[in-house]
CSV table of C-alpha atoms in Angstrom, one decimal:
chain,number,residue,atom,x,y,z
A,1,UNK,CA,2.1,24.0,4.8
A,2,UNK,CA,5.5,22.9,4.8
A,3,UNK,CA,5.7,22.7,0.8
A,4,UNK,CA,4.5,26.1,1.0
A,5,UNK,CA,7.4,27.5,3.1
A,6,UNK,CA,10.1,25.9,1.3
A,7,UNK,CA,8.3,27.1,-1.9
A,8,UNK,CA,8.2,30.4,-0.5
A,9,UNK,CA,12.1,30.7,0.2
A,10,UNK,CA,13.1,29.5,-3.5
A,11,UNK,CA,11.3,32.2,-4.6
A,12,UNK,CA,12.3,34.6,-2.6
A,13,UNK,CA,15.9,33.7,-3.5
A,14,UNK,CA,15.6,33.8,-6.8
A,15,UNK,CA,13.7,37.0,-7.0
A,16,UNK,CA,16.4,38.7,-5.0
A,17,UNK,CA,19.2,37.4,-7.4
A,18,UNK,CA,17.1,38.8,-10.4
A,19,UNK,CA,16.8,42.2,-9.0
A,20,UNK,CA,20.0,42.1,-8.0
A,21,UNK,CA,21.7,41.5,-11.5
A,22,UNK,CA,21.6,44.6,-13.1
A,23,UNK,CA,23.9,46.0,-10.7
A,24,UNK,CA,26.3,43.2,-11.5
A,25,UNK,CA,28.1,43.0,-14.5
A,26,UNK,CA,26.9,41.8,-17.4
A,27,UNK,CA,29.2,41.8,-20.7
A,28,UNK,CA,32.7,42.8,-20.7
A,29,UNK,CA,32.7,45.1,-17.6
A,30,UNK,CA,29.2,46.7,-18.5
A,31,UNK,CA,26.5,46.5,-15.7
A,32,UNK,CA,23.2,45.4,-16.8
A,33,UNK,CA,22.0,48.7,-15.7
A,34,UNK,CA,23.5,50.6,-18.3
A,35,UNK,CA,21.4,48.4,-21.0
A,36,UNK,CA,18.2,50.6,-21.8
A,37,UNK,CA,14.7,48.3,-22.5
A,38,UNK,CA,14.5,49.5,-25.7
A,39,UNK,CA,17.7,48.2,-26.7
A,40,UNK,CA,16.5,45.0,-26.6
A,41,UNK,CA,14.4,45.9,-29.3
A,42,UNK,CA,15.7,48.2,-32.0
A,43,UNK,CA,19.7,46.8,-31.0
A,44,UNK,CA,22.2,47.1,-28.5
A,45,UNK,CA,24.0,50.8,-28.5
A,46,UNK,CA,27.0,52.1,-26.3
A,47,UNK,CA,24.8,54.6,-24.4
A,48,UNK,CA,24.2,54.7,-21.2
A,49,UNK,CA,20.6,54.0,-19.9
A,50,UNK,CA,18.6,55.7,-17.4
A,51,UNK,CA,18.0,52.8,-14.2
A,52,UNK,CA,14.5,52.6,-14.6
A,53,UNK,CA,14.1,52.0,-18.2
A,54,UNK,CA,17.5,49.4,-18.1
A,55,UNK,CA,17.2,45.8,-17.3
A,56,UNK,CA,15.9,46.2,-13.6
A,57,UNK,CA,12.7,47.3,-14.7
A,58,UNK,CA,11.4,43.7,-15.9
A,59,UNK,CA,13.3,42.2,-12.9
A,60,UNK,CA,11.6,44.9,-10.6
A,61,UNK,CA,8.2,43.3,-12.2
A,62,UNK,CA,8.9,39.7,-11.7
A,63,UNK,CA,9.8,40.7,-7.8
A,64,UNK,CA,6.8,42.4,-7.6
A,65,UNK,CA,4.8,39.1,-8.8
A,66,UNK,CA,6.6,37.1,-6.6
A,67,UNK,CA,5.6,38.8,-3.6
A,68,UNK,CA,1.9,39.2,-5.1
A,69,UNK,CA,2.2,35.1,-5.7
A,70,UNK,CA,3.4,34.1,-2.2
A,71,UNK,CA,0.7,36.5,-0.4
A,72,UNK,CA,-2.1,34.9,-2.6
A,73,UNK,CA,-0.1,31.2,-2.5
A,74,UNK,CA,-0.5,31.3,-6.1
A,75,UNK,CA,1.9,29.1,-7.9
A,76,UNK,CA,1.0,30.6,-11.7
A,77,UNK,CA,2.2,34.2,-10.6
A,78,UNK,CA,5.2,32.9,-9.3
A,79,UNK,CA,6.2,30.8,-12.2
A,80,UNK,CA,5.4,33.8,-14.6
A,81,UNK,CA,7.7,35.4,-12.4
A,82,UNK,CA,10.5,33.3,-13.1
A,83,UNK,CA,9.6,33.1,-17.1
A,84,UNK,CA,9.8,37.1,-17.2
A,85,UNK,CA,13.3,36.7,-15.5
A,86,UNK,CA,14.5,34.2,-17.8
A,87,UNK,CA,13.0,35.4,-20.9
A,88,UNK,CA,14.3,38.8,-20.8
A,89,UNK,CA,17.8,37.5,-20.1
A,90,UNK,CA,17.5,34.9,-22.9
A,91,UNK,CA,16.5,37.9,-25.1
A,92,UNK,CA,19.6,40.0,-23.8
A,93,UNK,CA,21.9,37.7,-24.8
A,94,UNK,CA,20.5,37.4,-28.3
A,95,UNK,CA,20.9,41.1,-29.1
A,96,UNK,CA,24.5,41.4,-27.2
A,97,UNK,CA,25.2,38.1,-29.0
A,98,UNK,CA,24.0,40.2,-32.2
A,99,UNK,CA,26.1,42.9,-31.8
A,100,UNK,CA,29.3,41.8,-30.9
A,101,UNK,CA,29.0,38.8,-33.2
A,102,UNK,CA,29.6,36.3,-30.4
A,103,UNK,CA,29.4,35.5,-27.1
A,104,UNK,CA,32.2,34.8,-24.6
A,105,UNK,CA,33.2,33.9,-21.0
A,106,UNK,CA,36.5,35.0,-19.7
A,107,UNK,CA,37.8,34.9,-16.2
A,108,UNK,CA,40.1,38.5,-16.8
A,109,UNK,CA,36.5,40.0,-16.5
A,110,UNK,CA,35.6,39.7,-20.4
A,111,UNK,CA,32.9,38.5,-21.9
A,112,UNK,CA,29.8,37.1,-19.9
A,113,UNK,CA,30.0,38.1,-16.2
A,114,UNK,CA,28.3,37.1,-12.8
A,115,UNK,CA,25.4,39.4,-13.8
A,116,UNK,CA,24.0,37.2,-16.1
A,117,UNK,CA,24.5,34.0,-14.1
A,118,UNK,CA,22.6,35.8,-10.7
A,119,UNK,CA,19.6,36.3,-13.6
A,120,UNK,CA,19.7,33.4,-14.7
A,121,UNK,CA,19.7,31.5,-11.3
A,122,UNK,CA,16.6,33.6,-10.2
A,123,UNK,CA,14.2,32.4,-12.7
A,124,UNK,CA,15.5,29.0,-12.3
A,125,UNK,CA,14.6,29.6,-8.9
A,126,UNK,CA,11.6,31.3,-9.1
A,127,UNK,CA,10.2,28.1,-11.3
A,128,UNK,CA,11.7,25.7,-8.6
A,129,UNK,CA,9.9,27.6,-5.6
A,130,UNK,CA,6.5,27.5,-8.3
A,131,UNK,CA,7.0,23.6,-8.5
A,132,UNK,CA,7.2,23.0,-4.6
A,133,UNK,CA,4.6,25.2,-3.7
A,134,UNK,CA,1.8,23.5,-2.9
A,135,UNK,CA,-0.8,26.4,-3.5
A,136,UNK,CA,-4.4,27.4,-2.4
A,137,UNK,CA,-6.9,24.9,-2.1
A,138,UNK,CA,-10.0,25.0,-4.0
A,139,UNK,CA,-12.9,26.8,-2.2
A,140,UNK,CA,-14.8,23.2,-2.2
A,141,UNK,CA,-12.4,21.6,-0.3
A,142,UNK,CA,-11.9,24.4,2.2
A,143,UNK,CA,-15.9,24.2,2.4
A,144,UNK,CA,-16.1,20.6,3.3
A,145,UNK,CA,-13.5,21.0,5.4
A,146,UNK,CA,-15.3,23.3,7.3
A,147,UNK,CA,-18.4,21.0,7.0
A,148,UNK,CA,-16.8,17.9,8.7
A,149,UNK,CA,-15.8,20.2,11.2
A,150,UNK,CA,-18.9,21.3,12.3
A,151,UNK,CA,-20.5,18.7,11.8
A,152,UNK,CA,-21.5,17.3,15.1
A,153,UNK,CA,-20.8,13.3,16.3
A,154,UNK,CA,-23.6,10.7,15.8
A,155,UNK,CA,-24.6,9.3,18.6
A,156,UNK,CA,-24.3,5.6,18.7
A,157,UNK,CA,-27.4,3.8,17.8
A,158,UNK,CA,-28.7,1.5,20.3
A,159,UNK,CA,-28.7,-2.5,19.2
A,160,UNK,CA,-32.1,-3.8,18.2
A,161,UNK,CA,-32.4,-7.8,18.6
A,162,UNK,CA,-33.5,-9.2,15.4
A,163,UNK,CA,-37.1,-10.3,15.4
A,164,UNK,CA,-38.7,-13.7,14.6
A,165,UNK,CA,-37.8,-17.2,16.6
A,166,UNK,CA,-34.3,-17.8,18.5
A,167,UNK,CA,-32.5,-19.5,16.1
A,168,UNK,CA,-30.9,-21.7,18.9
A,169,UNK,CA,-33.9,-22.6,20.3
A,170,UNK,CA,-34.9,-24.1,17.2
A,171,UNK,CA,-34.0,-28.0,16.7
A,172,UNK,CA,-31.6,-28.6,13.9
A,173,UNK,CA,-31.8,-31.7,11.7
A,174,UNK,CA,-28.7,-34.4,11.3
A,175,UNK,CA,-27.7,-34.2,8.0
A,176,UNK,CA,-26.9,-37.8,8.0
A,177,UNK,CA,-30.7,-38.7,9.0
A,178,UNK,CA,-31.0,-38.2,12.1
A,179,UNK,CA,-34.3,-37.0,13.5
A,180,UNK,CA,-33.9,-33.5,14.8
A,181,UNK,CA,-33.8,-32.4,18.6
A,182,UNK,CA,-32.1,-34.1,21.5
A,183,UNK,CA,-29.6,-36.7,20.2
A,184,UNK,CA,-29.7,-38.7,23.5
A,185,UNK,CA,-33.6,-39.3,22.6
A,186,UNK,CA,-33.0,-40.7,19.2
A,187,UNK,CA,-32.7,-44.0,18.1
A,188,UNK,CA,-30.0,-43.9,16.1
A,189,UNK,CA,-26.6,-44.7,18.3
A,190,UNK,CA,-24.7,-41.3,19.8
A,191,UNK,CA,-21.3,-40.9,18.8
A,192,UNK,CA,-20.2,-42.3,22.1
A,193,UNK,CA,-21.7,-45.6,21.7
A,194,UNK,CA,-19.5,-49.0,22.3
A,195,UNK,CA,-19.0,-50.3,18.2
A,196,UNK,CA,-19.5,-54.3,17.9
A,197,UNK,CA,-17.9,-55.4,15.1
A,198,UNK,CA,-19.9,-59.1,14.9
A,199,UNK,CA,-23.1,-56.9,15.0
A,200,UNK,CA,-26.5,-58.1,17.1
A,201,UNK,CA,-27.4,-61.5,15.2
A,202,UNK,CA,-27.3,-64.4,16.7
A,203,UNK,CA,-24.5,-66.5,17.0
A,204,UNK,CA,-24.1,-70.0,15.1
A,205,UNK,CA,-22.3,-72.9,15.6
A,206,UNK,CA,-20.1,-74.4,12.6
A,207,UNK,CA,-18.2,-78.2,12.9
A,208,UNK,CA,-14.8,-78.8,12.5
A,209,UNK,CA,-13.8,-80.6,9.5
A,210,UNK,CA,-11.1,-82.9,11.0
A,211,UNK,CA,-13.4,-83.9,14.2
A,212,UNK,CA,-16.1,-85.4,11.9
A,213,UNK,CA,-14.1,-87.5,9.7
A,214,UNK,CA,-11.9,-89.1,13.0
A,215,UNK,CA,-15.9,-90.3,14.0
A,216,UNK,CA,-16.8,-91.4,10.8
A,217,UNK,CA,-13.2,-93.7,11.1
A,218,UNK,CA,-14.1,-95.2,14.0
A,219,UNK,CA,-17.2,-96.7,13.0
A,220,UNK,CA,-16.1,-97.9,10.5
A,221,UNK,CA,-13.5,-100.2,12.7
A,222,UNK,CA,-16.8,-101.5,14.8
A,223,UNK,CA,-15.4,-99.1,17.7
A,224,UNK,CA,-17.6,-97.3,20.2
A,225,UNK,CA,-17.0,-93.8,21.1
A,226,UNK,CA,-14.7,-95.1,24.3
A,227,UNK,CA,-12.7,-97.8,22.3
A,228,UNK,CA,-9.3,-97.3,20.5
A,229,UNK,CA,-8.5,-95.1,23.4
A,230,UNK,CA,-5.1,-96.1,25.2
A,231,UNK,CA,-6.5,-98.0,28.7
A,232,UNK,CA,-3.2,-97.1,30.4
A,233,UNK,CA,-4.1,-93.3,29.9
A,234,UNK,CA,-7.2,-93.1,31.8
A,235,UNK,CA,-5.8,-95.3,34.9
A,236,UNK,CA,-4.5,-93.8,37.8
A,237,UNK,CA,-2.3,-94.7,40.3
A,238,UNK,CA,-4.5,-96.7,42.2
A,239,UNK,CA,-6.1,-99.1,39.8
A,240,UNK,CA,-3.1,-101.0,39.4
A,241,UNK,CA,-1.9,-100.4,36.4
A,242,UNK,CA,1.8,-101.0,35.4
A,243,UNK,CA,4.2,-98.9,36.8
A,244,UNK,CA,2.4,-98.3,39.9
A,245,UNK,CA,4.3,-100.6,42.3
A,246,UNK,CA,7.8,-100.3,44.0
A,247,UNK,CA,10.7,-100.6,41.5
C-alpha cells in the first residue's frame, strides 16, 4: 500500500513535468509547442505548429497512461508512460541536433532550455514511480486471501491417552544386572549400602617374623619362657628388692 502511494506521486510528478514542457522553451527561445509531430519525421522547419499536432500530443498520451496505470495499479502502463516521454524527447533532439548541426546550452537563453530538462525529468520520473509501485496482486493470491479469511478456526482436538500398558507401571531392568522391580527387594547391594574394603572373608592370623626367632634364641640358651628376664623388673616395692628401703 505504501509503495503504491509513493509510486503513485512520482508518477504523477513526472507526468505533470512532461505535459508541462511544451509550453517551456525548448531550443533557442522556441517553445516545444511550436515543433509540429511531423517534424520529427521528415525534418525540423521554422514553421509554426498547430498545439495539438506539436510535441504536447505524445506528452498528452503518456499523461493519459499514467492516470490509466495508477487507477488499474499497473506498473507496465506507467513505465510505457515514461518511455513515450523520453523517447520522443530523445528523438527531438536528434532532428534539432540535425538541423542546426549541433547542440548547445547557454545560460543568455540559447541553445537547450528548461523545456527539455522538465521532459526529460518526467519520464525519469514516470520510470521511478513504475519501479516503486508495488502493483496488483495476482487473482490467486487475492483468492486465497479471501480463503484464509473465511475459513473458520479448528476447534482444538481433545487429547486421546495413548493405548497399551502404563509405561511407568512397567518394571525396568538394571542395565548393570540387576533384576528388575523394587531395588530394596534385590540382592544385589542398593547404592546406599556401607562399602567394606576387607570384604566378608574371614579373618586370619599371620606371625611376626622377629617374635619367633627371639623364641627360637632362647631355647637354644636352655632358658624357659620366664628366664633371661630382668628379676628386678617384675619386683615391686614390697618384696624387698633393692632400692626399696630408706636412703
Amino acid at each position: 500500500m505504501i509503495r503504491n502511494v509513493a509510486g503513485a506521486v512520482l508518477a504523477l510528478a513526472g507526468a505533470t513535468a512532461a505535459v508541462l514542457s511544451p509550453f517551456r522553451a525548448w531550443y533557442d527561445g522556441r517553445h516545444g509547442r511550436d515543433y509540429a509531430l511531423d517534424e520529427l519525421f521528415t525534418g525540423i522547419s521554422e514553421a509554426k505548429a498547430d498545439l495539438w499536432w506539436s510535441l504536447l500530443l505524445p506528452f498528452a498520451f503518456a499523461a493519459l497512461l499514467t492516470l490509466v496505470g495508477l487507477v488499474l495499479r499497473s506498473r507496465l502502463l506507467v513505465a510505457l508512460a515514461g518511455l513515450v516521454v523520453l523517447g520522443f524527447t530523445v528523438f527531438w533532439m536528434v532532428r534539432v541536433g540535425q538541423y542546426e548541426g549541433s547542440l548547445t546550452v547557454g545560460g543568455d537563453g540559447t541553445g537547450l532550455g528548461d523545456g527539455v530538462a522538465n521532459a526529460l525529468g518526467g519520464g525519469i520520473l514516470l520510470l521511478l514511480g513504475a519501479l516503486v509501485m508495488s502493483g496488483r496482486r495476482r487473482k490467486r493470491e487475492r483468492r486465497e486471501d479471501r480463503r484464509e479469511v473465511l475459513r473458520e478456526p479448528e476447534e482444538p482436538r481433545a487429547y486421546a491417552p495413548p493405548s497399551g500398558p502404563d509405561p511407568r507401571a512397567t518394571p525396568v531392568s538394571d542395565p548393570y544386572g540387576a533384576p528388575a522391580g523394587d531395588p530394596r527387594e534385590a540382592s544385589s547391594p542398593g547404592p546406599y549400602d556401607p562399602y567394606d574394603p576387607y570384604g566378608s572373608e574371614p579373618t586370619r592370623t599371620f606371625d611376626v617374623p622377629g617374635q619367633g626367632r627371639d623364641r627360637d634364641q632362647g631355647r637354644e640358651w636352655g632358658q624357659g619362657p620366664d628366664q633371661g628376664q630382668d628379676p628386678d623388673r617384675d619386683q615391686g616395692p614390697d618384696q624387698g628388692g633393692p632400692g626399696t628401703g630408706p636412703r
